[in-house]
Tab-separated table of C-alpha atoms in Angstrom:
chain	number	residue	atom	x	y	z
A	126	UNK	CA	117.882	81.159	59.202
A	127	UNK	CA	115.058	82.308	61.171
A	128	UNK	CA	111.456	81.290	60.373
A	129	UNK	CA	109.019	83.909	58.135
A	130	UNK	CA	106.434	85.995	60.046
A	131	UNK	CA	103.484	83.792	57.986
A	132	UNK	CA	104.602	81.256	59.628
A	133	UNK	CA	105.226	82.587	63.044
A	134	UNK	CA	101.727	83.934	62.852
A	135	UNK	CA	100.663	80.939	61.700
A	136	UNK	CA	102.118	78.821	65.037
A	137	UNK	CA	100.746	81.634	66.840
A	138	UNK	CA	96.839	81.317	65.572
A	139	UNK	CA	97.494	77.554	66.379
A	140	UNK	CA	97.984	77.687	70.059
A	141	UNK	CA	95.066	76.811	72.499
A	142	UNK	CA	93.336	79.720	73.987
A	143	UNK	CA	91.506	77.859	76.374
A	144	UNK	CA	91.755	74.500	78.526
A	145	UNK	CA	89.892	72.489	81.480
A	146	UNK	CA	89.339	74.745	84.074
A	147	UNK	CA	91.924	73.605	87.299
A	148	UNK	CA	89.762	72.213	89.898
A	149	UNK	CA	92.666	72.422	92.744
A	150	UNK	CA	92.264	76.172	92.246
A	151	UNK	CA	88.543	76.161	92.528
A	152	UNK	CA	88.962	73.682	95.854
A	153	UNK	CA	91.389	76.947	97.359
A	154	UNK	CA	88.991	79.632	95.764
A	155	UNK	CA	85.655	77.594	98.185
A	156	UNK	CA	87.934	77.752	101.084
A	157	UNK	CA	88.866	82.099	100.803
A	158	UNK	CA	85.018	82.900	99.091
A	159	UNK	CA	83.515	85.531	101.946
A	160	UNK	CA	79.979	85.166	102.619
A	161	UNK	CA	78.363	88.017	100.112
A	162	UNK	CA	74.433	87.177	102.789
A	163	UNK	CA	75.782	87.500	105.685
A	164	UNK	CA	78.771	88.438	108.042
A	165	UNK	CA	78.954	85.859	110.938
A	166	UNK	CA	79.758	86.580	114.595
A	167	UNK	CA	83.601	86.622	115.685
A	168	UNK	CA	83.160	83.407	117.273
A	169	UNK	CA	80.975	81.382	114.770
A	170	UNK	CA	83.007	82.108	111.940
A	171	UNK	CA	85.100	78.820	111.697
A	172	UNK	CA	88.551	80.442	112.227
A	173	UNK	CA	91.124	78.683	114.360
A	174	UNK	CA	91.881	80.705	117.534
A	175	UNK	CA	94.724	83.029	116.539
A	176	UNK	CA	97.881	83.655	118.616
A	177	UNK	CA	98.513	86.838	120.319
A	178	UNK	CA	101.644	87.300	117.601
A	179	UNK	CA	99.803	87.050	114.781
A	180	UNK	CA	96.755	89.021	115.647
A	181	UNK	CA	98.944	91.764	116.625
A	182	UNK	CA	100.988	91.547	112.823
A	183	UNK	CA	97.188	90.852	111.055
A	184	UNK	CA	96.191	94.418	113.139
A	185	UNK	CA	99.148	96.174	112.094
A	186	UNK	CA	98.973	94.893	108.760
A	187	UNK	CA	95.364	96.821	108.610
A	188	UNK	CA	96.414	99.762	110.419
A	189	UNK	CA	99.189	100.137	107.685
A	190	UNK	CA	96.597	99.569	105.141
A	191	UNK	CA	94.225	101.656	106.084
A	192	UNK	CA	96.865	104.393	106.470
A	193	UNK	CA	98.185	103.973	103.045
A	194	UNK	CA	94.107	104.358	101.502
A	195	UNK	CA	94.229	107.519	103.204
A	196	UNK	CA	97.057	108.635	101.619
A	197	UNK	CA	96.190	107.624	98.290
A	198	UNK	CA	93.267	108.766	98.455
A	199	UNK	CA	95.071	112.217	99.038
A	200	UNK	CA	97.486	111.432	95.545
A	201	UNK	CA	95.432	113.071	92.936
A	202	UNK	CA	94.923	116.200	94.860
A	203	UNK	CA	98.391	116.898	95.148
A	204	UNK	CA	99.387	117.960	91.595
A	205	UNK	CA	96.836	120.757	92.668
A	206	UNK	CA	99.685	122.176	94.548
A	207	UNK	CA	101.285	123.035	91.577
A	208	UNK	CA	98.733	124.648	89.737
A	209	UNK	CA	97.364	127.834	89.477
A	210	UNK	CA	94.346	126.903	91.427
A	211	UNK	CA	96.324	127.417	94.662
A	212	UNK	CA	97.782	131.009	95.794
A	213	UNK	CA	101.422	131.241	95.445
A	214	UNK	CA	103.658	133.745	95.721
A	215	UNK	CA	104.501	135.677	92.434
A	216	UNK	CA	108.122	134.783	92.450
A	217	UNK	CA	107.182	131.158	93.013
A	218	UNK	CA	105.109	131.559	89.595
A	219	UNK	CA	107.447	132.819	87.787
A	220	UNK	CA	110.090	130.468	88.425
A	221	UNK	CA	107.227	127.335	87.561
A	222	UNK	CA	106.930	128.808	84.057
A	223	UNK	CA	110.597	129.325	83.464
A	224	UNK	CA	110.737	125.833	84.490
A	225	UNK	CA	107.301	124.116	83.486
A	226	UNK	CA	108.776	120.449	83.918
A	227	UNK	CA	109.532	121.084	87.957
A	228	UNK	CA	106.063	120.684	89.007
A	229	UNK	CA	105.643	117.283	86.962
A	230	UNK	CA	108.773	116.026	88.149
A	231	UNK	CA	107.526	116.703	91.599
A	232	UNK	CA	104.177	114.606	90.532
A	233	UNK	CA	106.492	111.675	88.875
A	234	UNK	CA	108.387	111.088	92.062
A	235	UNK	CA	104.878	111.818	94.254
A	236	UNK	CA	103.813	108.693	92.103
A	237	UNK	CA	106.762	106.821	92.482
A	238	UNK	CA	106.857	107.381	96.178
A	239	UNK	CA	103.373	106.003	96.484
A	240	UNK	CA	104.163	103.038	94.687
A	241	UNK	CA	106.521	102.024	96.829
A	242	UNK	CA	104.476	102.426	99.537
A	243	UNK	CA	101.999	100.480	98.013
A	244	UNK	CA	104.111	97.504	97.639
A	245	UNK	CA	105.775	97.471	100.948
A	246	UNK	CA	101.948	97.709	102.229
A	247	UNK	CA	101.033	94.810	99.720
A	248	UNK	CA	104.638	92.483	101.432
A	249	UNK	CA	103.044	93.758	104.860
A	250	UNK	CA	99.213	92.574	104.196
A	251	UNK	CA	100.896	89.418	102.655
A	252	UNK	CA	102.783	88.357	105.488
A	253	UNK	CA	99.651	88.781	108.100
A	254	UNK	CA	97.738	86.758	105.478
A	255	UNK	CA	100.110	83.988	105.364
A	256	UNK	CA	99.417	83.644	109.487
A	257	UNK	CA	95.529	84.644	109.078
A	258	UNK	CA	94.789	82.879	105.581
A	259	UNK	CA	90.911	83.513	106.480
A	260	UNK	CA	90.727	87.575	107.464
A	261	UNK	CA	88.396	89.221	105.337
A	262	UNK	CA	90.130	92.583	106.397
A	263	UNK	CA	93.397	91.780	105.318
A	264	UNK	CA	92.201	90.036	102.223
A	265	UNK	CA	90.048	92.931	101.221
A	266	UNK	CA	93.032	95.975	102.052
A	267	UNK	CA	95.565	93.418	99.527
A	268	UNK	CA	92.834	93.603	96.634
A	269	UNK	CA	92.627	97.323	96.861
A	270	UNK	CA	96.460	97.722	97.122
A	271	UNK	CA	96.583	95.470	93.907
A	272	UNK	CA	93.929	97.484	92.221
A	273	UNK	CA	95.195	100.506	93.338
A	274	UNK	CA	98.554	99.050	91.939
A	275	UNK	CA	97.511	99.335	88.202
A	276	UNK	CA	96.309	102.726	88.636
A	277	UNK	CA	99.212	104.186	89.441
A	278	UNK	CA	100.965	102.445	86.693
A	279	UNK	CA	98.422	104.162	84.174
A	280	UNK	CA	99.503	107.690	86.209
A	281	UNK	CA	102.849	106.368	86.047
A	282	UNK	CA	102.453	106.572	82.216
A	283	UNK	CA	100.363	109.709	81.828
A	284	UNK	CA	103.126	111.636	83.791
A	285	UNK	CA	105.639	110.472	81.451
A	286	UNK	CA	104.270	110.927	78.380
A	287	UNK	CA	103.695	114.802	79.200
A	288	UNK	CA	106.910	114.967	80.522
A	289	UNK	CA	108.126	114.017	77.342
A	290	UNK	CA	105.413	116.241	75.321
A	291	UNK	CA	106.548	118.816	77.877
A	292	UNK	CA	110.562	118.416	76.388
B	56	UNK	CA	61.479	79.412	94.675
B	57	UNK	CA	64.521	78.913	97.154
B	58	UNK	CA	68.060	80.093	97.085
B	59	UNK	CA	68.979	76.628	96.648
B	60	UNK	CA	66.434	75.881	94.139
B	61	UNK	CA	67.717	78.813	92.351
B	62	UNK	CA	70.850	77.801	92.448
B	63	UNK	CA	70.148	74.557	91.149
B	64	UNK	CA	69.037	76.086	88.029
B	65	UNK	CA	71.373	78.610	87.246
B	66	UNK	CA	73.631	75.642	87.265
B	67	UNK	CA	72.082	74.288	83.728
B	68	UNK	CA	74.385	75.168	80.869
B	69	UNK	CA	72.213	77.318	79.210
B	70	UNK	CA	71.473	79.847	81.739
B	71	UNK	CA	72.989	83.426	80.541
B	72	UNK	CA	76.068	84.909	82.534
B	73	UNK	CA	73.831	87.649	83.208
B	74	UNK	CA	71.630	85.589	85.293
B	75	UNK	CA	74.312	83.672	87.341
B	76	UNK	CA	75.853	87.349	87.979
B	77	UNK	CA	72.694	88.175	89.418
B	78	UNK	CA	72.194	85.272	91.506
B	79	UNK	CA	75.868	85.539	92.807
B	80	UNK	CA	74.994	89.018	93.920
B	81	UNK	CA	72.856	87.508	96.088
B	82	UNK	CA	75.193	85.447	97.432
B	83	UNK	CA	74.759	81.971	95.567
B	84	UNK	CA	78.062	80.345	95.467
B	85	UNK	CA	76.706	77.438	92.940
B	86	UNK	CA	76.368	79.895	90.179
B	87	UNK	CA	79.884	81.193	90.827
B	88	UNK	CA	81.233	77.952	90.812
B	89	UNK	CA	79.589	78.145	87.085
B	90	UNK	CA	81.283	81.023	86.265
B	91	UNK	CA	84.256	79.350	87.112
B	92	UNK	CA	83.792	76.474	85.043
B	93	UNK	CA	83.475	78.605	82.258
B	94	UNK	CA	85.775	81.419	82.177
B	95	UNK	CA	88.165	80.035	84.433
B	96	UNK	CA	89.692	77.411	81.385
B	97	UNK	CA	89.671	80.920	78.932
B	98	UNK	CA	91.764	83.119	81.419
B	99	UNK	CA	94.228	79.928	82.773
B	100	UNK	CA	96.189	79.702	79.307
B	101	UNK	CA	96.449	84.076	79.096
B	102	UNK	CA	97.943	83.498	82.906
B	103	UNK	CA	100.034	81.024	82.081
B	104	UNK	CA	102.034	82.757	79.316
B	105	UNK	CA	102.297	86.148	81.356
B	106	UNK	CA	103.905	84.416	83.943
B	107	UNK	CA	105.936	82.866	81.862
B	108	UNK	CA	105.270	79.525	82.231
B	109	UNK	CA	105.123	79.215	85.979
B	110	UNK	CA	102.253	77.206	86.777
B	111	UNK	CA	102.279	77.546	90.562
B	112	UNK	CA	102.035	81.703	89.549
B	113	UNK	CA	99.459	81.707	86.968
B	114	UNK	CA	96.952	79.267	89.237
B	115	UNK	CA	97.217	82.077	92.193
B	116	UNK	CA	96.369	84.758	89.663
B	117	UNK	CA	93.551	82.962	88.722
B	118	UNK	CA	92.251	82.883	92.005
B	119	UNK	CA	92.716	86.043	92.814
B	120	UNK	CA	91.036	87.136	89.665
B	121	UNK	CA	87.873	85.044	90.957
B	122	UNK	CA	88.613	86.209	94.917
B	123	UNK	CA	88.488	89.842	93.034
B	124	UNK	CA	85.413	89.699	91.249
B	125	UNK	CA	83.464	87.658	93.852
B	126	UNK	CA	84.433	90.949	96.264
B	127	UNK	CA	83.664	93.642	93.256
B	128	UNK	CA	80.721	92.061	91.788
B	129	UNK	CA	78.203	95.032	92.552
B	130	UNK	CA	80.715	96.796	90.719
B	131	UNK	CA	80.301	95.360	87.642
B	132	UNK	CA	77.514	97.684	85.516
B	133	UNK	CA	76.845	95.196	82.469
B	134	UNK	CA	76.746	91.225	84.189
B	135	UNK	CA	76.424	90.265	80.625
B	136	UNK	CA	79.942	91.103	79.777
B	137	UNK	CA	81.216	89.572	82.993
B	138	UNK	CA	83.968	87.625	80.952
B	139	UNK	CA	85.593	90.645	79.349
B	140	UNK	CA	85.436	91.867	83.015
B	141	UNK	CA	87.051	89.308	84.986
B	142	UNK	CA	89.323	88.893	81.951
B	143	UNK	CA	90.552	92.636	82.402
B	144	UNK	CA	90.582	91.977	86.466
B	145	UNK	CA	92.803	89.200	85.282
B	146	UNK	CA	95.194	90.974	83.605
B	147	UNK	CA	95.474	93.917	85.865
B	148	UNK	CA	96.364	91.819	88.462
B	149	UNK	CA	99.194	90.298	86.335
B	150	UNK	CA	100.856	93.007	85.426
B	151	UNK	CA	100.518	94.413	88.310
B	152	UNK	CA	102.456	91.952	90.308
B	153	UNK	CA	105.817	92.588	90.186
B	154	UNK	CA	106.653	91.668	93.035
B	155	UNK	CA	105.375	88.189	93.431
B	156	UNK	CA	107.044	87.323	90.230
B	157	UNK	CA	110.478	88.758	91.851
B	158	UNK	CA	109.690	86.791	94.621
B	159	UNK	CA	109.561	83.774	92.737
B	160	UNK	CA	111.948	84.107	90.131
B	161	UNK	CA	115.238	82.751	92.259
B	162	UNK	CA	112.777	79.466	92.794
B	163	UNK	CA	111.640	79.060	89.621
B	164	UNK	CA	115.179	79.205	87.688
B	165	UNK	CA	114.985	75.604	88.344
B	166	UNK	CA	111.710	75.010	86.945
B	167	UNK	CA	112.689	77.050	83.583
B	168	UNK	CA	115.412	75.124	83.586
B	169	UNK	CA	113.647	71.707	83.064
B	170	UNK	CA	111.355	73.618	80.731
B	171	UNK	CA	107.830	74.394	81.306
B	172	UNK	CA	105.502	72.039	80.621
B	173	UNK	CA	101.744	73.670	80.013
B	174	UNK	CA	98.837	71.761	82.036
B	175	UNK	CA	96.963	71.371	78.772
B	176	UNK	CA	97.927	68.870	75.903
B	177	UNK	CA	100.169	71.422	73.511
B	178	UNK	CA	99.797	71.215	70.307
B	179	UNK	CA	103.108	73.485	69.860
B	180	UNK	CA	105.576	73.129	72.729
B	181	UNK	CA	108.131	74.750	71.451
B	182	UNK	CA	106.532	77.447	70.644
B	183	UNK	CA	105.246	77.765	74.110
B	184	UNK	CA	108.266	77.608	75.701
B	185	UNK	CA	110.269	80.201	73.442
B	186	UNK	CA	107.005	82.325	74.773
B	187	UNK	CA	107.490	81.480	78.105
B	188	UNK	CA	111.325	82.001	77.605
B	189	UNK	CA	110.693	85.593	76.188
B	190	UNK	CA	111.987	89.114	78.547
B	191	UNK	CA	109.051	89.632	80.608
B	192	UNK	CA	107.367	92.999	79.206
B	193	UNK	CA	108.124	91.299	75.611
B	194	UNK	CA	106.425	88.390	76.838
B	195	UNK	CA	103.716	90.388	77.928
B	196	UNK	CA	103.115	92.509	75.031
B	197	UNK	CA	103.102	89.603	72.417
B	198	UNK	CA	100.468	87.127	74.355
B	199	UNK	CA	98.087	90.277	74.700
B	200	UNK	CA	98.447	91.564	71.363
B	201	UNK	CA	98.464	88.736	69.186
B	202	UNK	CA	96.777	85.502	71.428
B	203	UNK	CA	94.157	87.879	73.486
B	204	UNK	CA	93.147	90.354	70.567
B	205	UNK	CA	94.228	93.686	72.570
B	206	UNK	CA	95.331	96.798	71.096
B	207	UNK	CA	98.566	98.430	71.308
B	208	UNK	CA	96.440	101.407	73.474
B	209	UNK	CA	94.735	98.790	75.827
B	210	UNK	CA	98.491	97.256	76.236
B	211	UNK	CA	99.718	100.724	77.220
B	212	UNK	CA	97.502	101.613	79.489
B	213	UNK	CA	97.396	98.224	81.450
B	214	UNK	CA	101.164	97.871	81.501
B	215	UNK	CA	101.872	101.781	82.149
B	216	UNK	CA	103.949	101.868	79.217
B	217	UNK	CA	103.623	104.290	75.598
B	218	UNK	CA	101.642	102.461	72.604
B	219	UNK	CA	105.088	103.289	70.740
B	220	UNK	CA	107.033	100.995	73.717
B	221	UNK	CA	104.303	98.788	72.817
B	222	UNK	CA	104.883	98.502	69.540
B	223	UNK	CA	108.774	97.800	69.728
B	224	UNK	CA	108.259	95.360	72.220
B	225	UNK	CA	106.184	93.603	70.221
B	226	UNK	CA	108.853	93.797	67.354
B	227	UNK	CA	111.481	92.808	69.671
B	228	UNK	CA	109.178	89.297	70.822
B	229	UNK	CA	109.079	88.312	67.682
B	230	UNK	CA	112.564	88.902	66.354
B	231	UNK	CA	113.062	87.043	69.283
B	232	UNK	CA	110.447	84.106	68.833
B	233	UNK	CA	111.631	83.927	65.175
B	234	UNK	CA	115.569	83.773	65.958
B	235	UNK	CA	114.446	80.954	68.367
B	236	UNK	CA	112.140	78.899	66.660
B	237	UNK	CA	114.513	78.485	63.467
């Protein structure tokens, strides 16, 4: 017999929305904080000497991230392609609105395509990280892939639901 | 009055999150470390839960949340609602991390094993750990919705999910959390 939904809520309302704030996490967070004043010189900014190896996977790490910005940036102008904003052959028209669902199954998979870029870029930025704990570069492209992670997410979802107003 | 000085002061417990906002804007790491201390023990329990449990996972979300908004703090418009932001930062992050949880999951089967153990005194442990037992998105859905006050639209749109999928998962957590808990 399972228990009654006043009581689950109950057990629910009970549990503790809050505790002591970990101080381990705040001892990491002091290490990783950038200065927000000032930048310092290459060579006064604390960092242990890197190798050759890892400098060459930390610049490759932003070269891939800074490649994959571009390219998102680019993402919302492509379901442009598909509209009637852009000149297209009348055939090409008429075939779109026999088939209205076409174009925003191109945009699904131009979505899905870009997540998965994003995430190999996010293992990528990760793994120069783990050499170069202390590059404000790297750090900064794996925040923006995160963030830019939830957006597509929410166009993830917006292209779904019309494809399934569109049906 | 210094930057020190300054900081010194926002450090009193009375000073206004809009004020230590300010003053981190301008670099001062003391009131962050304020901030911290205050919001950091709101969003650690939230963290906890999404990742179901994993300690280890829900203390590097938390620092990335705080890494985040140190880096986007010009960004935030209103510094008096700075906990609703870095609470949303929070969140997006954890959903949005996939792939850190898959990466972690194979390690942790251990851990879930043994049964999580929250880093707070629990006044309800088995009901935490039939939570922290839940299917992720399930999971997910249910600690938003009913122990951080979001609606079924905010849970949509940070999970990338319809309200309706919402809804059922919510259902589904509870049948769930119910079937368990008898």
């Amino acid at each position: 017999m399972s228990i009654s939904d006043h009581e689950l809520d109950r057990r629910l309302e009970s549990l503790p929305r809050s505790c002591q704030p970990p101080d381990a996490v705040w001892q990491r967070l002091q290490e990783v904080l950038p200065d927000r004043m000032q930048a310092l010189p290459a060579d006064q900014s604390g960092r242990t000497p890197s190798r050759l190896g890892t400098r060459r996977m930390a610049l490759a790490a932003a070269v891939a991230g800074l490649a994959l910005i571009g390219t998102l940036l680019l993402l919302p102008m492509r379901p442009l392609q598909d509209s009637a904003l852009v000149a297209v052959p009348p055939q090409q028209t008429v075939r779109e609105a026999a088939a209205p669902a076409v174009g925003l199954q191109r945009s699904c998979q131009t979505v899905e395509a870009a997540t998965a870029e994003n995430e190999a870029a996010m293992r990528a930025l990760e793994a120069a990280l783990k050499h170069e704990p202390g590059n404000q570069l790297l750090l900064e492209f794996l925040a923006e892939a995160r963030l830019r992670q939830a957006d597509l997410n929410s166009t993830a979802t917006r292209l779904a639901a019309r494809h399934n107003h569109d049906l | 009055m210094d930057m020190d000085a300054r900081c010194q002061n926002a450090a009193a417990a009375q000073t206004p999150d809009e004020l230590l906002v300010q003053r981190c804007k301008r670099g001062c790491q003391q009131s962050f470390a304020e901030l911290y201390q205050r919001h950091a023990g709101r969003l650690m329990p939230m963290l906890w839960r999404l990742g179901g449990g994993r300690l280890a996972l829900a203390e590097d979300w938390l620092q990335d949340s705080f890494l985040l908004a140190w880096r986007k703090l010009d960004q935030l418009n209103e510094p008096a609602r700075f906990g609703a932001w870095l609470k949303r930062l929070s969140i997006n992050l954890a959903l949005s991390d996939r792939r850190r949880v898959a990466l972690v999951t194979d390690a942790l089967v251990l851990e879930a094993q043994t049964m999580p153990e929250p880093p707070w005194p629990a006044a309800d442990l088995d009901l935490e750990r039939a939570v922290a037992a839940l299917p992720r998105r399930a999971r997910a859905v249910l600690v938003l919705f009913c122990l951080e006050g979001l609606s079924h639209a905010e849970i949509a749109a940070a999970m990338g999910i319809d309200p309706g999928t919402s809804k059922a998962q919510l259902h589904r957590a509870r049948q769930i959390l119910k079937e368990s808990l008898s």
